[in-house]
Amino acid sequence: MWEEMKMDSSVFVMGEDIGAYGGAFKVTEGFLDEFGEDRVIDTPISEAAIVGAAIGAAHMGLKPICEMQFIDFIGSAFDIIVNFAAKVRYRTGVGAGIVIRGPCGAGGRAGPFHSQNVESYFANVAGLKMVAPATVSDAKGLLKSAIRDPDPVLFFEHKFLYRRLKDDLPADTDFVVPLGQARTHREGSDLTIVTYGAMLYTVEQAADRLAEEEGVKVEILDLRTLRPLDVDAITASVRKTGRLLIVHEAPSFGGFAGEITAQVCEKAFEWLDAPIRRVAALDTPVPYAAPLEDAHLPAVDDVLATARGQLAY
Amino acid sequence: MGESITEGTLTRWIIAVGETVDRDEDLFEISTDKVDADIPSPAAGVLAEVLVNEGATVEINTIVARIETDANEFSASSDSGGQPIVDTAPIPVEPADLSSPSPQKAAKQPVEMVPMGQKERLRTRSTPLVRKIAMEHGIDIGVIVGTGANGRVTRDDILAYIEAKKTSGGELVTVQETVTTATSRPTTPPIETPSTLVPPTATGSIRVPIHGATLDIKLGSVPIRENDRVEPMSRVRLRTMEHMLMSKRVSAHVTSVNEIDFERVVRLRRSMKAKFSEHGVKLTYAPFIYRAVIEALREYPILNASVDGTRIVYHANINLGIAVALNDGTELIVPVLKDADHLSLLGLAQGVNELAEKARSKTLDFDDIQGGTFTITNVGVFGNLFGMPIINQPQVAILGTGVIEKRPVVMEDAMGNDVIAIRHRAYFGLSYDHRVVDGAMAAFFLNKVQDCLENFPEETG
């Protein structure tokens, strides 16, 4: 964001506690001093107002980046996102080039209102883009693309990864990762696992164990962008392996895995040698108590059990 | 009925066609591998039609009858373990005539009224990918041996078939023994749950599943001469056959033998017999042997373990399997005495007598034959000196106890002179899995059993 703000003076940030406080997760620490009050705006506690103001600013030619302090609070802005931001280009010809970013995801014992993954709430809405990076370089490259994108982009940063991932970035500070493109995280031949966000690391562990214990080569596909979905990457991988497993942290019912399953059945049914399966969280609110949260979330053993079922089919 | 039961024989219709039957009233009798049962009617009504006759053996979920109720027709099926009733074509248990192995498609039998069932479909239609490959190459999936679940032809199977056809120029060459270790198949569930039994195909080969691999053994055809009698194997025999072959392939069998001096136990038994029969329990040598085995298992728990891939599972419970011969020695069953280490001598005696009685009267239930951690087989009851038994998977050892008989034995008297004494002695043969039990450990175990028996404490039972 810093680089984008330096390069383009129309880019600005707004959100709760992002200025003086530097943000609940310190994402915007130092921004206020560097860019000033006009471009680092501490807002009142009203997500609807944040997004509404952002859309207005976008219509005036600016490039706002809204922060939802916890992505769970995006519900308060649901109407303005779905009924305005997503549809305004369709209705008026003038798009809302805003980014709405925020920390999503569970694992930190933060309870039901600070741990959700909200992609399914918006999946059905034409006019929105949704991004969920899993690696450091993807996070940077995709955010740049999102900021430059003329359409509303929801940008989900998994809070569990905020401090846990550290990586070297490419020297080219202006590298962007285009939206709508999945990335093959690991090549394989026996089973394709499609995932995104923090689940990438759970999937990695499961794939390591399958390779070690059973000589199985899992191909891991990191979606990176959820909408638009890179279904071609998925079907290409299914053609290679014949087996598909989808893993996401959001609960199972109505989750993204259902959409992917339907699309793969439409486009690559003849290439399947086993049923498509998914591993996702239980259909409950995210529990606060540690053992309950662990039971709620998909674990490495869950992925292993399901994968083994498919491999043995 | 139990997860492992895949088929049963309808032995007797209790209600006749045309008779009314109440809901839950016994409708027909079935006989399965281990257990006979009466099946209650799922609805009240009139028995309209019987689809399976007495004596016929059918797969689970086969519709056996139709009952007309007031509301509508209701079908009674041979297994309603909470599963949806799926029509299946009954598959005959008798394999084709062994003398002329004409290539029949085992899956395609003339079906009269019921459409294809799920297992059938899986075997002949497999998955989209396999169908696609089959169509592209003009292959009938039914002729390929499948290594997938329920005998399904997998992608690897059909690709291998195509490769083989290419390399042999037309006619498929069957290798004598092909072990397909599918790298894409991870550890299957523990062997405790019996695998799908595939009756020998018409081409005379059998498949033995082992830990994620399957062993395909092509049998040469057996010459059958004029006065020979050919009999199809019973379910129990098929199961035993499969298990024994698999066990020999899975475990590295070694047998060690000790000779036990039984003089003390003989004396103890004589003195305790009366007291036990007051409790209505016949006291044999068995409970003494079990006690000794339990002590030794406690001290050497590796003999009470299982192998799971590259891990050893040390079982917390000591569940003793006791081999019982049935039907004039034509059948073998191993009921399990659970938590035997919590039983006193009296408890052991009662337990084993109960199990043996249940076995003989075919009233064992599924719980009685699951969960064993160590097995004891009494080869001596028939007079054998000792045996080298086959391990009962997924255990790692089995003890064969030989006949207890009087033998001349060299012993030292009180003054250190060698004398010949007449003693009750028995050979104990311990077969063990050398994957995890080495000779020394087996020796320690056997020596401990010997020590316990030779110095058996005076017990009040």
XYZ file of C-alpha atoms in Angstrom, chain B:
461
model
C -26.012 -57.527 10.972
C -22.531 -56.125 11.150
C -20.145 -54.299 8.870
C -18.340 -57.399 7.720
C -21.304 -59.386 6.551
C -21.737 -59.150 2.804
C -24.109 -61.996 2.130
C -26.319 -64.522 3.842
C -28.351 -67.660 3.225
C -32.094 -67.552 3.638
C -32.642 -70.788 5.509
C -36.358 -70.808 6.227
C -39.501 -68.847 5.539
C -41.433 -68.591 8.780
C -44.446 -66.923 7.193
C -45.963 -68.439 4.060
C -47.109 -66.552 0.972
C -50.639 -65.316 1.463
C -50.356 -65.262 5.257
C -50.728 -62.051 7.195
C -47.790 -60.897 9.247
C -47.559 -58.276 11.953
C -44.892 -55.630 12.099
C -41.812 -57.011 13.935
C -43.175 -60.554 13.740
C -40.457 -63.010 12.654
C -40.659 -63.346 8.882
C -37.715 -65.507 7.846
C -34.480 -67.062 9.114
C -31.050 -66.346 7.759
C -27.640 -67.886 8.257
C -24.458 -65.879 7.818
C -20.762 -66.622 8.349
C -20.940 -66.727 12.084
C -24.453 -66.210 13.229
C -28.001 -67.353 12.529
C -30.803 -64.867 13.027
C -34.524 -64.427 12.719
C -35.513 -61.359 10.737
C -38.610 -59.452 11.791
C -41.043 -58.027 9.289
C -40.638 -54.282 8.701
C -44.356 -53.814 8.194
C -47.724 -55.367 8.853
C -49.568 -56.843 5.908
C -49.843 -59.874 3.725
C -46.770 -61.667 2.386
C -47.516 -61.170 -1.281
C -44.450 -62.498 -3.008
C -41.328 -64.421 -2.080
C -38.368 -63.567 -4.316
C -35.660 -65.660 -2.695
C -36.207 -69.321 -1.900
C -35.082 -71.300 1.110
C -31.469 -72.309 0.843
C -30.510 -69.483 -1.504
C -27.545 -67.276 -0.669
C -27.817 -63.639 -1.573
C -25.903 -60.418 -1.040
C -27.027 -57.906 1.522
C -29.647 -55.441 0.341
C -31.220 -58.004 -1.943
C -34.958 -57.705 -1.927
C -36.284 -61.053 -0.725
C -40.010 -60.499 -0.538
C -42.883 -58.103 -1.003
C -45.474 -57.382 1.601
C -48.751 -55.792 0.692
C -49.826 -53.334 3.302
C -52.938 -51.246 3.362
C -50.997 -48.156 2.391
C -48.753 -49.505 -0.318
C -46.346 -52.273 -1.164
C -43.397 -52.640 1.137
C -40.292 -54.652 0.398
C -38.482 -56.662 3.040
C -34.793 -56.864 2.365
C -32.145 -59.124 3.800
C -30.295 -56.362 5.565
C -31.631 -53.118 6.842
C -28.707 -51.785 8.777
C -29.830 -48.243 8.141
C -28.853 -48.509 4.516
C -31.064 -47.469 1.628
C -32.624 -50.466 -0.039
C -30.801 -50.883 -3.308
C -31.733 -53.547 -5.786
C -28.902 -55.917 -6.519
C -28.603 -58.903 -8.752
C -27.870 -61.975 -6.648
C -24.374 -63.213 -7.383
C -23.993 -66.987 -7.148
C -21.461 -68.185 -4.603
C -20.541 -71.306 -6.576
C -17.738 -70.503 -8.977
C -17.937 -71.720 -12.516
C -17.057 -75.319 -13.386
C -13.327 -75.583 -12.783
C -12.678 -78.088 -15.545
C -13.441 -75.744 -18.387
C -12.450 -72.206 -17.590
C -14.254 -70.488 -20.415
C -13.881 -66.744 -20.209
C -17.121 -65.652 -18.639
C -17.680 -62.157 -17.462
C -18.202 -62.714 -13.770
C -20.179 -59.521 -13.458
C -22.701 -60.091 -16.228
C -25.266 -62.665 -15.179
C -28.719 -62.954 -16.734
C -30.793 -60.711 -14.509
C -34.508 -61.272 -14.409
C -36.282 -58.570 -12.556
C -33.957 -56.356 -10.538
C -31.879 -53.568 -12.140
C -28.110 -53.237 -11.601
C -26.980 -52.493 -8.056
C -24.355 -50.066 -6.903
C -21.520 -52.566 -6.554
C -22.291 -54.055 -9.935
C -22.317 -50.658 -11.501
C -18.995 -49.812 -9.988
C -17.442 -52.984 -11.372
C -18.776 -52.629 -14.874
C -19.104 -48.876 -15.300
C -16.374 -47.627 -12.930
C -15.807 -43.871 -13.113
C -16.117 -41.293 -15.874
C -12.405 -41.378 -16.594
C -12.231 -45.141 -16.898
C -15.323 -45.209 -19.122
C -13.772 -42.581 -21.328
C -10.553 -44.541 -21.720
C -12.506 -47.740 -22.296
C -14.575 -46.098 -24.998
C -11.540 -44.623 -26.717
C -9.905 -48.058 -26.915
C -12.983 -50.126 -27.479
C -12.530 -52.141 -24.287
C -15.219 -53.768 -22.173
C -14.482 -52.744 -18.586
C -15.941 -56.026 -17.354
C -13.005 -58.096 -18.629
C -10.389 -56.188 -16.687
C -9.384 -57.222 -13.190
C -10.066 -54.242 -10.923
C -7.939 -53.328 -7.922
C -10.076 -50.450 -6.730
C -12.729 -50.455 -4.015
C -15.370 -53.146 -4.544
C -13.269 -54.549 -7.332
C -13.594 -51.413 -9.406
C -11.352 -51.000 -12.417
C -9.191 -47.940 -11.732
C -7.437 -45.679 -14.177
C -4.184 -47.471 -13.460
C -5.834 -50.838 -14.063
C -7.169 -49.987 -17.481
C -3.993 -48.215 -18.531
C -1.961 -51.237 -17.442
C -4.334 -53.489 -19.382
C -3.855 -51.400 -22.511
C -0.077 -51.436 -22.055
C -0.050 -55.181 -21.599
C -2.172 -55.686 -24.678
C 0.214 -53.602 -26.675
C 3.338 -55.403 -25.511
C 1.891 -58.876 -26.002
C 0.426 -58.046 -29.352
C -3.238 -58.802 -28.795
C -3.731 -61.610 -26.254
C -3.361 -60.489 -22.668
C -0.515 -62.352 -20.977
C -1.286 -63.116 -17.354
C 1.822 -63.237 -15.209
C 1.825 -66.046 -12.649
C 1.836 -63.717 -9.704
C 1.404 -60.006 -9.982
C 1.601 -57.931 -6.873
C 0.114 -54.568 -7.679
C 1.386 -52.195 -5.063
C -0.601 -49.184 -6.162
C 1.501 -46.173 -5.180
C -1.666 -44.169 -5.312
C -3.288 -46.299 -2.667
C -2.353 -45.489 0.907
C -2.798 -47.690 3.969
C -6.139 -49.414 3.899
C -8.123 -49.747 7.104
C -6.702 -52.316 9.549
C -7.126 -55.926 8.547
C -9.584 -56.425 11.401
C -12.402 -55.550 9.004
C -12.422 -58.369 6.525
C -11.906 -57.265 2.963
C -14.352 -57.834 0.187
C -14.306 -61.460 -0.628
C -13.995 -62.023 -4.345
C -14.907 -65.542 -5.306
C -12.521 -67.118 -7.787
C -13.224 -65.939 -11.293
C -13.887 -68.275 -14.101
C -10.318 -67.867 -15.285
C -9.154 -69.461 -12.056
C -7.311 -66.675 -10.324
C -7.851 -65.331 -6.863
C -7.145 -61.962 -5.440
C -5.769 -61.474 -1.966
C -5.791 -57.945 -0.603
C -2.917 -57.074 1.707
C -2.256 -53.699 3.252
C -3.042 -51.636 0.204
C -1.565 -54.061 -2.258
C -3.339 -56.912 -3.889
C -1.869 -60.220 -4.798
C -3.214 -61.807 -7.946
C -2.444 -65.478 -8.054
C -3.228 -67.328 -11.240
C -3.982 -70.905 -10.431
C -3.284 -73.668 -12.865
C -6.434 -75.671 -13.540
C -6.866 -78.630 -11.221
C -7.360 -82.001 -12.993
C -10.720 -83.461 -12.029
C -11.071 -87.161 -12.650
C -14.070 -89.376 -12.978
C -14.819 -90.301 -9.403
C -13.666 -87.064 -7.826
C -16.172 -85.129 -5.765
C -16.268 -81.375 -6.314
C -17.699 -79.192 -3.622
C -17.860 -75.401 -3.544
C -16.264 -73.847 -0.501
C -18.461 -72.579 2.286
C -18.323 -68.953 3.300
C -16.360 -69.757 6.388
C -13.863 -71.787 4.385
C -13.421 -68.994 1.843
C -12.837 -66.515 4.632
C -10.342 -68.810 6.326
C -8.542 -69.434 3.038
C -8.211 -65.741 2.344
C -7.037 -64.991 5.845
C -4.399 -67.716 5.961
C -2.880 -66.734 2.632
C -2.858 -63.102 3.579
C -1.351 -63.762 6.991
C 1.541 -65.722 5.547
C 2.240 -62.936 3.106
C 2.006 -60.157 5.661
C 3.975 -61.592 8.589
C 7.455 -63.031 8.694
C 6.487 -66.275 10.429
C 8.971 -67.969 12.763
C 8.166 -70.590 15.402
C 9.980 -71.241 18.659
C 9.230 -74.224 20.874
C 9.578 -74.767 24.598
C 8.798 -77.862 26.619
C 6.747 -77.087 29.739
C 6.676 -79.245 32.835
C 3.014 -79.573 33.780
C 3.361 -81.626 36.916
C 2.491 -78.763 39.242
C -0.473 -77.632 37.190
C -1.752 -81.212 37.044
C -1.635 -81.352 40.824
C -3.276 -77.968 41.249
C -6.023 -78.815 38.843
C -6.762 -82.053 40.617
C -7.062 -80.249 43.920
C -9.184 -77.402 42.601
C -11.506 -79.388 40.342
C -14.038 -80.052 43.056
C -14.328 -76.474 44.155
C -14.809 -75.295 40.580
C -17.573 -77.762 39.856
C -19.387 -76.426 42.915
C -19.581 -73.214 40.886
C -20.814 -75.241 37.958
C -17.576 -74.760 36.043
C -15.475 -77.510 34.546
C -11.799 -76.795 35.241
C -9.463 -77.726 32.405
C -5.798 -76.880 31.876
C -6.820 -73.923 29.717
C -7.332 -71.297 32.443
C -3.888 -72.059 33.889
C -2.317 -71.610 30.497
C -4.185 -68.376 29.886
C -3.066 -66.953 33.219
C 0.531 -67.728 32.355
C 0.174 -66.217 28.904
C -1.375 -63.068 30.369
C 1.504 -62.677 32.809
C 3.973 -63.072 30.003
C 2.093 -60.602 27.765
C 2.145 -58.069 30.564
C 5.887 -58.405 30.849
C 6.545 -58.524 27.101
C 3.860 -56.299 25.560
C 5.368 -56.488 22.079
C 3.655 -59.871 21.774
C 0.319 -58.137 22.379
C 0.771 -55.585 19.623
C -0.067 -54.940 15.989
C 1.881 -53.540 13.062
C 0.415 -50.431 11.443
C 2.574 -49.510 8.485
C 5.839 -48.482 10.114
C 4.320 -48.064 13.553
C 3.796 -50.578 16.332
C 0.510 -50.381 18.193
C 0.794 -51.738 21.725
C -2.710 -52.779 22.716
C -3.841 -51.716 26.161
C -6.288 -54.588 26.535
C -5.389 -58.248 26.541
C -8.110 -59.935 24.530
C -7.331 -63.623 24.115
C -8.510 -65.331 20.981
C -9.258 -68.990 21.532
C -9.328 -71.175 18.460
C -12.276 -73.558 18.319
C -12.761 -76.308 15.772
C -16.319 -76.860 14.603
C -18.227 -79.239 12.379
C -15.979 -82.231 12.812
C -12.915 -80.151 12.210
C -14.111 -78.673 8.936
C -14.501 -75.170 10.310
C -12.400 -72.893 12.443
C -13.570 -69.968 14.487
C -11.750 -67.808 17.019
C -13.953 -66.258 19.706
C -12.288 -63.652 21.881
C -12.119 -63.481 25.664
C -12.055 -59.743 26.237
C -9.931 -58.158 28.996
C -8.711 -61.576 30.026
C -6.180 -59.940 32.338
C -9.031 -58.761 34.533
C -10.311 -62.289 35.070
C -9.514 -64.645 37.890
C -8.864 -68.322 37.248
C -12.540 -68.969 37.786
C -13.458 -66.109 35.467
C -11.158 -67.483 32.793
C -12.613 -70.951 33.146
C -16.143 -69.644 32.913
C -15.275 -67.358 30.058
C -13.674 -69.976 27.892
C -16.400 -72.547 28.531
C -19.047 -70.008 27.643
C -17.349 -69.020 24.412
C -16.794 -72.610 23.366
C -20.445 -73.424 24.013
C -21.584 -70.386 22.056
C -19.281 -71.340 19.205
C -20.616 -74.870 19.032
C -24.226 -73.795 19.176
C -23.583 -71.041 16.593
C -24.794 -68.389 18.977
C -21.704 -66.215 18.931
C -22.356 -62.579 18.197
C -20.126 -60.183 16.295
C -18.674 -58.701 19.408
C -17.434 -62.164 20.426
C -15.166 -62.516 17.422
C -13.668 -59.035 17.212
C -10.820 -57.308 18.982
C -8.424 -60.150 19.720
C -4.820 -59.222 20.536
C -3.248 -62.672 21.007
C -4.496 -66.129 20.048
C -4.086 -69.530 21.631
C -4.735 -72.670 19.651
C -4.870 -76.046 21.322
C -3.292 -78.430 18.837
C -2.715 -80.851 21.679
C -6.420 -81.567 22.140
C -6.203 -83.773 19.074
C -2.986 -85.354 20.254
C -0.419 -83.369 18.310
C 2.971 -82.888 19.960
C 3.265 -79.279 18.855
C 2.267 -77.039 15.989
C 3.581 -74.093 14.019
C 0.362 -72.159 13.689
C -0.365 -69.245 11.394
C -0.701 -65.848 13.041
C -4.228 -64.468 13.389
C -3.951 -61.033 11.789
C -3.535 -58.267 12.809
C -1.853 -59.847 15.826
C 1.856 -60.598 15.935
C 1.950 -63.956 17.699
C -0.013 -67.159 18.263
C 0.634 -69.904 20.783
C 0.005 -73.525 19.842
C -0.231 -75.700 22.920
C 0.666 -79.358 22.422
C -0.656 -82.485 24.095
C 0.040 -82.817 27.807
C 1.343 -86.324 28.320
C 3.557 -88.306 30.610
C 7.160 -88.513 29.487
C 10.349 -89.840 30.964
C 12.489 -86.858 31.910
C 15.980 -86.541 33.294
C 15.960 -84.598 36.548
C 18.348 -84.044 39.419
C 17.382 -85.444 42.771
C 17.998 -83.719 46.115
C 21.572 -84.947 46.200
C 22.397 -83.767 42.687
C 22.214 -87.175 41.017
C 20.574 -87.593 37.629
C 17.422 -89.662 37.761
C 14.692 -90.467 35.316
C 11.295 -89.178 36.424
C 7.866 -89.566 34.892
C 6.429 -86.077 34.437
C 3.539 -84.494 32.615
C 5.082 -82.419 29.832
C 3.837 -80.445 26.850
C 5.463 -78.661 23.941
C 4.367 -75.079 23.343
C 5.003 -73.695 19.859
C 4.925 -69.919 19.555
C 4.625 -68.590 16.020
C 5.537 -64.940 15.887
C 6.014 -62.120 13.428
C 9.709 -61.506 12.969
C 8.953 -58.051 11.651
C 8.594 -56.885 15.225
C 9.404 -59.847 17.469
C 12.919 -61.219 17.400
C 14.016 -64.633 18.560
C 15.306 -63.388 21.875
C 12.031 -61.666 22.705
C 10.056 -64.771 21.733
C 12.342 -66.801 23.957
C 11.841 -64.445 26.900
C 8.101 -64.685 26.414
C 8.013 -68.456 26.177
C 10.345 -68.805 29.118
C 8.051 -66.585 31.151
C 5.028 -68.698 30.215
C 6.989 -71.759 31.196
C 8.098 -70.204 34.440
C 4.542 -69.186 35.372
C 3.161 -72.630 34.665
C 5.928 -74.498 36.406
C 5.635 -72.301 39.477
C 1.920 -71.673 39.398
C 0.791 -70.098 42.667
C -1.762 -71.812 44.866
C -4.868 -69.877 44.089
C -8.216 -69.807 45.717
C -9.713 -69.311 42.242
